[in-house]
Short mmCIF file of C-alpha atoms in Angstrom, two decimals:
data_model
loop_
_atom_site.label_atom_id
_atom_site.label_comp_id
_atom_site.label_asym_id
_atom_site.label_seq_id
_atom_site.Cartn_x
_atom_site.Cartn_y
_atom_site.Cartn_z
CA MET A 1 -35.06 22.11 7.07
CA ALA A 2 -38.68 22.75 6.12
CA VAL A 3 -39.07 19.42 4.28
CA PRO A 4 -37.93 17.17 7.17
CA VAL A 5 -40.02 19.18 9.66
CA ALA A 6 -43.15 18.86 7.52
CA PHE A 7 -42.54 15.13 7.01
CA PHE A 8 -42.27 14.42 10.73
CA ALA A 9 -45.15 16.70 11.66
CA LEU A 10 -47.50 14.98 9.21
CA PHE A 11 -46.49 11.34 9.51
CA PHE A 12 -45.26 11.10 13.08
CA ALA A 13 -46.48 13.85 15.39
CA TRP A 14 -50.04 13.97 14.05
CA PRO A 15 -50.79 10.22 14.45
CA VAL A 16 -49.24 10.12 17.96
CA VAL A 17 -51.15 13.21 19.12
CA SER A 18 -54.39 11.75 17.77
CA ILE A 19 -53.94 8.55 19.80
CA VAL A 20 -53.19 10.53 22.96
CA GLU A 21 -56.20 12.75 22.37
CA ARG A 22 -58.53 9.77 21.99
CA GLY A 23 -57.26 8.26 25.22
CA LEU A 24 -57.17 11.31 27.47
CA ARG A 25 -59.86 13.59 26.11
CA VAL A 26 -63.36 12.52 27.12
CA GLY A 27 -66.42 14.66 26.43
CA GLY A 28 -64.26 17.52 25.20
CA ARG A 29 -62.24 17.68 28.45
CA TRP A 30 -58.72 16.46 29.11
CA GLN A 31 -58.45 13.84 31.87
CA PHE A 32 -54.96 14.63 33.19
CA GLY A 33 -55.82 13.13 36.55
CA ARG A 34 -55.47 9.70 34.96
CA PHE A 35 -51.67 10.13 34.99
CA GLY A 36 -51.36 9.79 38.74
CA GLU A 37 -53.93 7.01 38.84
CA THR A 38 -52.14 4.98 36.15
CA LEU A 39 -48.57 5.56 37.28
CA SER A 40 -49.33 4.68 40.90
CA ARG A 41 -50.42 1.14 40.00
CA PRO A 42 -47.80 -1.38 41.21
CA GLU A 43 -47.88 -3.40 37.99
CA ILE A 44 -47.17 -0.27 35.93
CA LEU A 45 -44.26 0.69 38.20
CA ASP A 46 -42.81 -2.79 37.73
CA VAL A 47 -43.08 -2.37 33.95
CA LEU A 48 -41.30 1.01 34.08
CA TRP A 49 -38.47 -0.33 36.24
CA PHE A 50 -37.89 -3.43 34.12
CA THR A 51 -37.95 -1.37 30.91
CA LEU A 52 -35.22 0.92 32.25
CA TRP A 53 -32.79 -1.53 33.78
CA GLN A 54 -32.97 -4.18 31.06
CA ALA A 55 -32.36 -1.48 28.40
CA LEU A 56 -29.31 -0.20 30.29
CA ALA A 57 -28.01 -3.74 30.78
CA SER A 58 -28.63 -4.65 27.13
CA THR A 59 -26.86 -1.50 25.92
CA GLY A 60 -23.83 -2.07 28.13
CA LEU A 61 -23.56 -5.74 27.14
CA THR A 62 -23.92 -4.90 23.44
CA LEU A 63 -21.16 -2.27 23.57
CA LEU A 64 -18.89 -4.62 25.52
CA ILE A 65 -19.25 -7.41 22.96
CA ALA A 66 -19.62 -5.39 19.73
CA LEU A 67 -16.90 -2.70 20.09
CA PRO A 68 -14.08 -5.23 19.56
CA GLY A 69 -16.00 -6.33 16.47
CA ALA A 70 -16.19 -2.73 15.26
CA TYR A 71 -12.40 -2.46 15.61
CA VAL A 72 -11.80 -5.71 13.73
CA PHE A 73 -14.05 -4.66 10.82
CA ALA A 74 -12.53 -1.17 10.75
CA ARG A 75 -8.81 -1.93 11.08
CA PHE A 76 -8.31 -5.52 9.89
CA GLU A 77 -8.32 -6.78 6.32
CA PHE A 78 -9.21 -10.43 5.84
CA ARG A 79 -10.80 -12.72 3.29
CA GLY A 80 -14.62 -12.84 3.46
CA LYS A 81 -14.88 -9.51 5.27
CA GLY A 82 -17.81 -8.30 3.18
CA LEU A 83 -19.67 -11.56 3.64
CA LEU A 84 -19.11 -11.52 7.40
CA ARG A 85 -20.28 -7.91 7.64
CA ALA A 86 -23.46 -8.88 5.82
CA VAL A 87 -23.96 -11.84 8.16
CA VAL A 88 -23.75 -9.70 11.31
CA THR A 89 -26.25 -7.26 9.78
CA VAL A 90 -28.87 -9.90 8.95
CA PRO A 91 -30.20 -10.19 12.55
CA PHE A 92 -30.91 -6.47 12.61
CA VAL A 93 -33.22 -6.68 9.60
CA MET A 94 -35.06 -9.71 10.87
CA PRO A 95 -38.52 -9.06 12.30
CA THR A 96 -38.21 -8.92 16.07
CA VAL A 97 -40.78 -11.67 16.29
CA MET A 98 -38.32 -13.93 14.48
CA VAL A 99 -35.46 -12.90 16.77
CA GLY A 100 -37.53 -14.13 19.70
CA THR A 101 -38.49 -17.28 17.83
CA ALA A 102 -34.86 -18.01 16.88
CA PHE A 103 -33.75 -17.85 20.50
CA LEU A 104 -36.77 -19.81 21.65
CA ALA A 105 -35.72 -22.57 19.23
CA LEU A 106 -32.22 -22.31 20.67
CA VAL A 107 -32.77 -22.00 24.44
CA GLY A 108 -36.43 -22.94 25.00
CA ARG A 109 -38.19 -26.24 25.63
CA GLY A 110 -37.13 -28.67 22.92
CA GLY A 111 -34.51 -26.18 21.67
CA LEU A 112 -30.98 -27.05 20.61
CA LEU A 113 -29.37 -26.38 24.00
CA ASP A 114 -32.21 -28.14 25.82
CA GLU A 115 -31.79 -31.22 23.63
CA LEU A 116 -27.98 -31.31 23.93
CA TRP A 117 -27.25 -30.25 27.51
CA GLY A 118 -30.63 -29.65 29.16
CA VAL A 119 -30.00 -25.89 29.36
CA ARG A 120 -33.10 -23.69 29.22
CA LEU A 121 -32.94 -19.90 29.41
CA ASP A 122 -36.40 -18.94 28.18
CA THR A 123 -38.54 -17.00 30.69
CA THR A 124 -35.24 -15.64 32.12
CA VAL A 125 -33.80 -12.18 31.69
CA TRP A 126 -30.56 -13.65 30.27
CA ALA A 127 -32.35 -14.87 27.17
CA ILE A 128 -33.73 -11.36 26.64
CA LEU A 129 -30.34 -9.68 27.10
CA ILE A 130 -28.51 -12.09 24.77
CA ALA A 131 -31.24 -11.74 22.13
CA HIS A 132 -30.85 -7.95 22.31
CA VAL A 133 -27.11 -8.30 21.70
CA PHE A 134 -27.87 -10.55 18.73
CA PHE A 135 -30.25 -7.96 17.31
CA ASN A 136 -28.16 -4.81 17.93
CA TYR A 137 -24.62 -6.07 17.24
CA ALA A 138 -24.68 -4.60 13.73
CA VAL A 139 -25.70 -1.16 15.03
CA VAL A 140 -22.40 -0.79 16.89
CA VAL A 141 -20.27 -2.44 14.22
CA ARG A 142 -21.61 -0.29 11.40
CA THR A 143 -22.06 3.02 13.25
CA VAL A 144 -18.76 3.00 15.16
CA GLY A 145 -16.81 0.93 12.65
CA GLY A 146 -17.81 3.24 9.79
CA LEU A 147 -16.10 6.22 11.45
CA TRP A 148 -13.27 4.19 12.98
CA ALA A 149 -12.22 2.93 9.55
CA GLN A 150 -11.73 6.51 8.35
CA LEU A 151 -9.77 7.88 11.33
CA ASP A 152 -6.16 8.63 10.43
CA PRO A 153 -4.05 6.14 12.48
CA ARG A 154 -1.03 8.43 12.22
CA GLN A 155 -2.46 10.62 14.98
CA GLU A 156 -2.32 7.73 17.45
CA GLU A 157 1.09 6.71 16.11
CA ALA A 158 2.36 10.25 16.77
CA ALA A 159 1.27 9.95 20.39
CA ARG A 160 3.17 6.65 20.67
CA VAL A 161 6.31 8.30 19.24
CA LEU A 162 6.02 10.99 21.94
CA GLY A 163 6.14 8.31 24.62
CA ALA A 164 2.51 7.43 25.27
CA SER A 165 1.66 3.80 25.89
CA ARG A 166 -0.69 2.00 23.50
CA TRP A 167 -3.55 2.27 26.00
CA ARG A 168 -2.93 5.97 26.74
CA ALA A 169 -2.62 6.84 23.05
CA TRP A 170 -5.93 5.11 22.33
CA ARG A 171 -7.64 6.71 25.36
CA THR A 172 -6.46 10.26 24.65
CA VAL A 173 -6.52 10.31 20.83
CA THR A 174 -8.83 7.70 19.34
CA LEU A 175 -11.52 7.40 22.02
CA PRO A 176 -12.43 11.14 22.05
CA ALA A 177 -12.70 11.03 18.25
CA LEU A 178 -14.99 7.99 18.45
CA ALA A 179 -17.09 9.34 21.33
CA PRO A 180 -19.89 10.88 19.19
CA SER A 181 -20.16 7.69 17.13
CA VAL A 182 -20.16 5.44 20.22
CA ALA A 183 -22.76 7.67 21.87
CA ALA A 184 -24.95 7.53 18.75
CA ALA A 185 -24.71 3.72 18.66
CA ALA A 186 -25.44 3.44 22.39
CA LEU A 187 -28.44 5.72 21.99
CA MET A 188 -29.91 3.62 19.18
CA VAL A 189 -29.33 0.38 21.08
CA PHE A 190 -30.92 1.83 24.22
CA LEU A 191 -33.98 3.04 22.35
CA PHE A 192 -34.44 -0.29 20.58
CA THR A 193 -34.09 -2.33 23.75
CA ALA A 194 -36.25 0.02 25.81
CA SER A 195 -39.05 -0.38 23.25
CA SER A 196 -38.46 -4.12 22.78
CA PHE A 197 -41.69 -5.97 22.10
CA ALA A 198 -41.56 -9.38 20.42
CA VAL A 199 -38.30 -10.47 22.07
CA VAL A 200 -39.70 -9.79 25.56
CA GLN A 201 -43.11 -11.20 24.64
CA ILE A 202 -41.72 -14.53 23.41
CA LEU A 203 -38.70 -15.05 25.69
CA GLY A 204 -39.99 -13.37 28.82
CA GLY A 205 -43.47 -14.90 28.75
CA SER A 206 -45.78 -13.48 31.39
CA THR A 207 -42.87 -12.82 33.78
CA TYR A 208 -41.43 -9.72 32.09
CA SER A 209 -43.08 -6.78 30.35
CA THR A 210 -41.74 -3.55 28.84
CA LEU A 211 -43.55 -0.31 28.05
CA GLU A 212 -43.95 -1.48 24.46
CA THR A 213 -45.60 -4.78 25.37
CA GLU A 214 -47.82 -3.05 27.92
CA ILE A 215 -48.95 -0.40 25.40
CA TYR A 216 -49.78 -3.18 22.94
CA ARG A 217 -51.72 -5.12 25.58
CA GLN A 218 -53.68 -2.07 26.70
CA THR A 219 -54.43 -1.01 23.11
CA VAL A 220 -55.18 -4.29 21.35
CA VAL A 221 -56.15 -6.74 24.09
CA ARG A 222 -57.94 -4.55 26.64
CA PHE A 223 -58.69 -1.58 24.34
CA ASP A 224 -57.89 0.70 27.29
CA LEU A 225 -56.76 3.73 25.29
CA THR A 226 -56.47 5.86 28.42
CA THR A 227 -53.76 3.71 30.00
CA ALA A 228 -52.10 3.29 26.60
CA ALA A 229 -52.08 7.07 26.10
CA VAL A 230 -50.52 7.68 29.52
CA LEU A 231 -47.80 5.10 28.88
CA THR A 232 -47.19 6.55 25.41
CA LEU A 233 -46.62 10.01 26.89
CA VAL A 234 -44.33 8.56 29.57
CA GLN A 235 -42.34 6.81 26.85
CA PHE A 236 -42.33 10.01 24.80
CA ALA A 237 -41.01 12.07 27.74
CA ALA A 238 -38.38 9.49 28.69
CA VAL A 239 -37.06 9.28 25.12
CA GLY A 240 -36.98 13.09 24.91
CA ALA A 241 -34.95 13.30 28.13
CA VAL A 242 -32.47 10.69 26.91
CA LEU A 243 -32.07 12.50 23.59
CA ALA A 244 -31.51 15.85 25.34
CA VAL A 245 -28.75 14.41 27.51
CA HIS A 246 -27.22 12.70 24.48
CA ALA A 247 -27.24 15.89 22.37
CA ARG A 248 -25.69 17.94 25.17
CA THR A 249 -22.94 15.39 25.81
CA VAL A 250 -22.05 14.75 22.18
CA ARG A 251 -22.06 18.44 21.24
CA ARG A 252 -19.25 19.08 23.73
CA ARG A 253 -17.09 16.34 22.26
CA GLU A 254 -17.52 16.89 18.52
CA THR A 255 -14.58 18.25 16.62
CA ALA A 256 -13.11 18.21 13.14
CA LEU A 257 -11.29 14.96 12.47
CA ARG A 258 -8.57 13.93 10.08
CA MET A 259 -10.14 11.25 7.87
CA VAL A 260 -8.59 9.01 5.24
CA ALA A 261 -9.78 6.25 2.93
CA PRO A 262 -10.61 2.98 4.75
CA GLU A 263 -8.22 1.15 2.44
CA GLN A 264 -5.34 3.08 4.06
CA THR A 265 -6.16 1.96 7.59
CA ALA A 266 -7.10 -1.72 7.18
CA ARG A 267 -4.35 -4.37 7.26
CA ARG A 268 -3.93 -8.01 8.16
CA PRO A 269 -3.70 -8.84 11.90
CA ARG A 270 -0.19 -8.81 13.32
CA GLY A 271 1.18 -10.37 16.43
CA VAL A 272 -0.34 -12.72 18.97
CA GLY A 273 -2.57 -10.07 20.54
CA GLN A 274 -4.25 -9.01 17.30
CA TRP A 275 -4.75 -12.60 16.13
CA ALA A 276 -6.25 -13.47 19.52
CA LEU A 277 -8.63 -10.50 19.25
CA PHE A 278 -9.57 -11.51 15.72
CA ALA A 279 -10.24 -15.12 16.80
CA GLY A 280 -12.28 -13.93 19.80
CA VAL A 281 -14.49 -11.74 17.62
CA LEU A 282 -15.05 -14.58 15.15
CA LEU A 283 -15.99 -16.91 18.03
CA SER A 284 -18.46 -14.39 19.48
CA ILE A 285 -20.06 -13.91 16.06
CA ALA A 286 -20.34 -17.68 15.61
CA LEU A 287 -22.02 -18.21 18.99
CA LEU A 288 -24.21 -15.11 19.18
CA ILE A 289 -25.23 -14.66 15.55
CA VAL A 290 -24.46 -17.62 13.30
CA LEU A 291 -25.77 -20.27 15.71
CA PRO A 292 -29.30 -18.77 16.14
CA LEU A 293 -29.51 -18.15 12.40
CA GLY A 294 -28.43 -21.72 11.76
CA VAL A 295 -31.18 -23.00 14.05
CA LEU A 296 -33.78 -21.12 11.99
CA VAL A 297 -32.44 -22.57 8.75
CA GLU A 298 -32.39 -26.08 10.23
CA ARG A 299 -36.00 -25.81 11.39
CA SER A 300 -37.09 -24.67 7.92
CA PHE A 301 -35.93 -28.03 6.47
CA ALA A 302 -36.90 -30.30 9.40
CA THR A 303 -40.24 -31.94 8.62
CA SER A 304 -42.03 -34.72 10.48
CA HIS A 305 -40.58 -37.33 8.09
CA GLY A 306 -37.03 -35.98 7.86
CA TYR A 307 -35.28 -33.09 6.15
CA GLY A 308 -36.76 -31.79 2.92
CA LEU A 309 -38.19 -28.85 0.97
CA ASP A 310 -41.84 -29.44 1.89
CA TYR A 311 -42.27 -26.10 3.67
CA TYR A 312 -40.71 -24.18 0.79
CA ARG A 313 -42.96 -25.91 -1.75
CA ALA A 314 -45.98 -25.04 0.39
CA LEU A 315 -45.16 -21.34 0.01
CA GLN A 316 -46.04 -21.58 -3.69
CA THR A 317 -49.55 -22.95 -3.16
CA PRO A 318 -52.63 -20.78 -2.44
CA ASP A 319 -53.59 -20.42 1.20
CA PRO A 320 -56.71 -22.59 1.79
CA SER A 321 -57.74 -20.59 4.89
CA GLY A 322 -57.95 -17.31 2.97
CA THR A 323 -55.62 -15.49 5.40
CA PHE A 324 -53.32 -14.57 2.51
CA LEU A 325 -54.85 -13.34 -0.74
CA VAL A 326 -51.64 -13.90 -2.68
CA PRO A 327 -49.04 -16.73 -2.70
CA LEU A 328 -46.57 -16.29 0.14
CA LEU A 329 -43.65 -16.03 -2.29
CA ASP A 330 -45.15 -12.76 -3.57
CA THR A 331 -44.36 -11.20 -0.21
CA ILE A 332 -40.69 -11.13 -1.21
CA GLY A 333 -41.36 -8.74 -4.08
CA ASN A 334 -43.67 -6.64 -1.89
CA SER A 335 -41.02 -6.29 0.81
CA LEU A 336 -38.27 -5.35 -1.66
CA ARG A 337 -40.41 -2.71 -3.40
CA TYR A 338 -41.51 -1.16 -0.13
CA ALA A 339 -37.94 -1.19 1.23
CA VAL A 340 -36.46 0.52 -1.85
CA VAL A 341 -39.05 3.32 -1.76
CA ALA A 342 -38.68 3.71 2.02
CA THR A 343 -34.88 3.89 1.67
CA LEU A 344 -35.10 6.66 -0.93
CA ILE A 345 -37.49 8.64 1.28
CA ALA A 346 -35.28 8.13 4.34
CA LEU A 347 -32.12 9.20 2.46
CA VAL A 348 -33.74 12.37 1.15
CA ILE A 349 -35.33 13.39 4.45
CA GLY A 350 -32.42 12.22 6.61
CA GLY A 351 -29.78 13.70 4.31
CA LEU A 352 -31.47 17.11 4.28
CA ALA A 353 -31.90 16.99 8.04
CA ALA A 354 -28.27 16.01 8.66
CA ALA A 355 -27.02 18.79 6.37
CA ALA A 356 -29.23 21.34 8.14
CA LEU A 357 -28.12 20.19 11.58
CA THR A 358 -24.48 20.51 10.49
CA ARG A 359 -24.80 24.05 9.17
CA ARG A 360 -27.05 25.55 11.85
CA ALA A 361 -27.06 25.86 15.62
CA GLY A 362 -29.46 26.95 18.33
CA ARG A 363 -32.14 25.49 20.56
CA LEU A 364 -34.62 25.04 17.71
CA VAL A 365 -32.16 22.97 15.72
CA ARG A 366 -31.22 20.89 18.78
CA GLY A 367 -34.91 20.30 19.42
CA PHE A 368 -35.38 19.06 15.87
CA ASP A 369 -32.36 16.79 16.27
CA ALA A 370 -34.10 15.15 19.23
CA LEU A 371 -37.38 14.94 17.30
CA LEU A 372 -35.68 12.93 14.56
CA MET A 373 -34.83 10.18 17.04
CA LEU A 374 -38.28 9.86 18.60
CA PRO A 375 -39.58 7.21 16.12
CA LEU A 376 -37.01 4.79 17.53
CA GLY A 377 -38.32 5.14 21.07
CA VAL A 378 -42.04 5.66 20.58
CA SER A 379 -44.26 2.60 20.31
CA ALA A 380 -44.59 1.34 16.75
CA VAL A 381 -48.05 0.15 17.77
CA THR A 382 -49.00 3.76 18.49
CA VAL A 383 -47.62 4.99 15.16
CA GLY A 384 -49.31 2.26 13.11
CA PHE A 385 -52.65 2.62 14.86
CA GLY A 386 -52.34 6.41 14.57
CA PHE A 387 -51.89 6.13 10.80
CA LEU A 388 -55.22 4.34 10.54
CA ILE A 389 -57.22 6.95 12.46
CA THR A 390 -55.57 10.10 11.05
CA LEU A 391 -54.74 9.49 7.40
CA ASP A 392 -58.32 8.64 6.47
CA GLU A 393 -59.67 11.94 5.11
CA PRO A 394 -58.80 14.08 2.06
CA PRO A 395 -56.30 15.43 1.23
CA PHE A 396 -54.38 12.77 3.20
CA ASP A 397 -56.61 9.74 2.72
CA LEU A 398 -53.82 7.19 2.29
CA ARG A 399 -55.29 4.11 3.95
CA ALA A 400 -55.92 2.43 0.60
CA SER A 401 -52.63 3.59 -0.93
CA TRP A 402 -49.51 1.43 -1.16
CA ILE A 403 -47.31 4.43 -0.24
CA LEU A 404 -48.47 4.29 3.38
CA VAL A 405 -46.26 1.27 4.13
CA PRO A 406 -42.95 2.77 2.90
CA LEU A 407 -43.83 6.05 4.64
CA ALA A 408 -44.17 4.21 7.94
CA GLN A 409 -40.96 2.30 7.29
CA ALA A 410 -39.10 5.49 6.34
CA LEU A 411 -40.02 7.01 9.70
CA VAL A 412 -37.84 4.40 11.39
CA GLY A 413 -35.11 4.65 8.74
CA VAL A 414 -34.58 8.43 8.93
CA PRO A 415 -32.98 8.39 12.42
CA PHE A 416 -30.40 5.86 11.22
CA VAL A 417 -29.55 8.03 8.23
CA VAL A 418 -29.15 11.11 10.43
CA ARG A 419 -27.17 9.41 13.20
CA THR A 420 -24.85 7.70 10.69
CA MET A 421 -24.15 10.80 8.59
CA LEU A 422 -24.11 13.49 11.27
CA PRO A 423 -20.82 12.55 13.03
CA VAL A 424 -19.03 12.36 9.69
CA LEU A 425 -20.52 15.63 8.39
CA ARG A 426 -19.59 17.44 11.60
CA ALA A 427 -16.08 16.00 11.39
CA VAL A 428 -15.47 17.70 8.01
CA ASP A 429 -13.13 20.64 8.47
CA GLU A 430 -15.18 23.83 7.99
CA ARG A 431 -12.14 25.51 6.39
CA LEU A 432 -12.55 23.27 3.35
CA ARG A 433 -16.06 24.62 2.79
CA GLU A 434 -14.86 28.19 3.37
CA ALA A 435 -12.04 27.73 0.85
CA ALA A 436 -14.52 26.46 -1.74
CA ALA A 437 -16.77 29.47 -1.11
CA VAL A 438 -13.83 31.88 -1.47
CA LEU A 439 -13.04 30.29 -4.84
CA GLY A 440 -16.57 31.06 -6.00
CA ALA A 441 -18.35 27.76 -5.44
CA SER A 442 -22.06 27.92 -4.67
CA PRO A 443 -23.30 26.19 -1.49
CA TRP A 444 -24.60 23.27 -3.59
CA ARG A 445 -21.32 22.88 -5.48
CA ALA A 446 -19.32 23.21 -2.26
CA TRP A 447 -21.37 20.42 -0.73
CA ARG A 448 -21.00 18.29 -3.87
CA GLU A 449 -17.25 18.84 -4.19
CA VAL A 450 -16.23 18.93 -0.51
CA ASP A 451 -18.76 17.13 1.68
CA LEU A 452 -20.06 14.41 -0.63
CA PRO A 453 -16.70 12.71 -1.38
CA LEU A 454 -15.98 12.55 2.36
CA VAL A 455 -19.42 11.36 3.44
CA ARG A 456 -20.24 9.05 0.51
CA ARG A 457 -19.17 6.03 2.53
CA ALA A 458 -21.38 7.12 5.43
CA LEU A 459 -24.22 7.74 2.96
CA LEU A 460 -23.99 4.19 1.64
CA ILE A 461 -23.84 2.82 5.19
CA ALA A 462 -26.94 4.88 5.99
CA ALA A 463 -28.66 3.50 2.90
CA GLY A 464 -27.88 -0.02 4.05
CA PHE A 465 -29.30 0.69 7.49
CA ALA A 466 -32.45 2.29 6.07
CA PHE A 467 -33.01 -0.57 3.65
CA ALA A 468 -32.42 -3.16 6.37
CA VAL A 469 -34.76 -1.46 8.83
CA SER A 470 -37.47 -1.08 6.19
CA LEU A 471 -37.18 -4.71 5.16
CA GLY A 472 -37.65 -5.95 8.71
CA GLU A 473 -40.09 -3.35 10.12
CA PHE A 474 -43.08 -5.04 11.71
CA GLY A 475 -44.70 -3.02 14.51
CA ALA A 476 -46.33 -0.33 12.38
CA THR A 477 -46.54 -2.28 9.11
CA VAL A 478 -48.76 -4.99 10.63
CA PHE A 479 -51.50 -2.37 11.11
CA ILE A 480 -51.40 -0.84 7.63
CA ALA A 481 -50.24 -3.56 5.20
CA ARG A 482 -53.07 -4.55 2.87
CA PRO A 483 -54.19 -8.21 2.75
CA ASP A 484 -53.29 -8.44 -0.94
CA SER A 485 -49.73 -7.11 -0.42
CA PRO A 486 -48.31 -8.24 2.93
CA THR A 487 -44.62 -7.90 3.71
CA LEU A 488 -42.35 -10.75 4.76
CA PRO A 489 -42.38 -9.86 8.48
CA VAL A 490 -46.17 -9.56 8.51
CA ALA A 491 -46.57 -12.91 6.75
CA VAL A 492 -44.16 -14.58 9.19
CA ALA A 493 -46.01 -13.19 12.22
CA ARG A 494 -49.38 -14.34 10.86
CA LEU A 495 -48.04 -17.82 10.21
CA LEU A 496 -46.61 -18.05 13.72
CA GLY A 497 -49.97 -16.98 15.12
CA ARG A 498 -51.69 -19.99 13.50
CA PRO A 499 -51.39 -23.50 15.00
CA GLY A 500 -49.98 -26.45 13.14
CA GLU A 501 -46.63 -27.83 12.04
CA LEU A 502 -47.08 -26.62 8.45
CA ASN A 503 -47.64 -23.01 9.47
CA TYR A 504 -44.59 -23.06 11.77
CA GLY A 505 -42.45 -24.65 9.05
CA GLN A 506 -43.61 -22.10 6.48
CA ALA A 507 -42.74 -19.32 8.93
CA MET A 508 -39.23 -20.75 9.29
CA ALA A 509 -38.93 -21.06 5.51
CA LEU A 510 -40.05 -17.46 4.94
CA SER A 511 -37.61 -16.29 7.63
CA THR A 512 -34.79 -18.15 5.91
CA ILE A 513 -35.71 -16.53 2.60
CA LEU A 514 -35.76 -13.13 4.33
CA MET A 515 -32.26 -13.79 5.69
CA VAL A 516 -30.97 -14.74 2.23
CA VAL A 517 -32.58 -11.69 0.59
CA CYS A 518 -31.07 -9.41 3.22
CA ALA A 519 -27.64 -11.03 2.97
CA VAL A 520 -27.59 -10.74 -0.85
CA SER A 521 -28.76 -7.10 -0.70
CA LEU A 522 -26.13 -6.21 1.88
CA LEU A 523 -23.39 -7.97 -0.11
CA LEU A 524 -24.34 -5.95 -3.20
CA LEU A 525 -24.21 -2.79 -1.10
CA GLU A 526 -20.79 -3.80 0.25
CA ARG A 527 -19.46 -4.27 -3.28
CA LEU A 528 -20.95 -0.96 -4.42
CA ARG A 529 -19.51 0.82 -1.39
CA THR A 530 -16.05 -0.66 -2.00
CA GLU A 531 -16.09 0.29 -5.69
CA ARG A 532 -17.40 3.80 -5.06
CA THR A 533 -15.11 4.69 -2.18
CA SER A 534 -11.82 3.32 -3.50
CA GLY A 535 -9.46 6.07 -4.57
CA GLU A 536 -11.70 8.93 -3.49
CA PHE A 537 -9.45 10.44 -0.80
#
């Protein structure tokens, strides 16, 4: 456990503490009285209330819509399943600024719905909630569906044979087994929506503000580090409380599960009910995910004189303003290199942490489990700005090093690795490990021969999540990416921040390229996962 602890202490805790110290320590003395002064301001109370209730509403709506999708991907076999799984994952890897832009092009002034039926939802909370479902749908499908696909259906069938109805068998057998996975997915969705920045900024306008947008405004616009530090600590404490409740609840429900190969559980839909469910899930995916993505693609080809490739050709030419020191197409290679390195770091750190959390117990371990999730709930603005002011002196002077970007991206990827692997690792029957030890296997060989074959699928899912998150990370990367090696999300945000039709069109073109890169990468991962997991159980 020493390696994950050192990683988080150096690259997460230290930058955050430094920001808080700069904001609340004046003249060598801590100004704790600023807490009451800041939190008593009506505008801050409004921000806190909106952050809480919209996150709860977004989480509930996402679970309601995505859980049927998780079941369909886990239990049904159909043509194009891998492609569809990649499609639903693409929104999650998109920069959040592009999620907001996609829905603005769909529901805002001059958007598709405005042009067709005069419907405008921008500057309303409904646009924010729907955009959050769009962004987090894949979290539920992959986290819950990954475990659901491996649950032995014969346990539920046995309950049916004993007289239980379909609903009672699912409620008493399957739901308790899925509870840790559902709780992990709900936790990640809540943390992402509670710290939502670009979606609220673009779709909510000046009407709505979350803690994340307020921290950004106080840090970058007003440079009021005191207020930003207070809000950061409030966010820190709130995330810690949520994680503590989550850990306590899930720990009571975890148990060893009977798992089988996914190929043994998936089959074609049968009966009217299953076909209706399948059709309903496809329709929801088409409306919530494919339609906004299609709007982005359409805008990347729509020029002032008709449809064409003008915006894509412009990506190959040097930037006359000097904002970008390299051709915009080079950002694709930068993003892929950073994402691969960040994924490897996240898998190593997250895998070691998950293994340690499985084998050990106690308050210290539970505290570290909560610490691993904090990067999802703490402002990315704080982390990125903290990197700049802390990692600037030997032996950790990394501001000029390329490794700083994948390190920041890996911070966000590690929680996904841990939360994806932990339920599966804890579901492995401990007697299998004990039997291997009795037969003379070392702990490493026992893990390699017992745990790894059972969790390899979860490991590949975790790798896909880490890669996707790294590819689309924006909040921290925008502070530390060098001008000569920007990532795709950073380039898109900078283009959107510049006026003019060409800049907007180039941003749409880059976003479309990012979607294609992500879809191809996820399809390759799907094929690898299918080849590696077939016949293992």
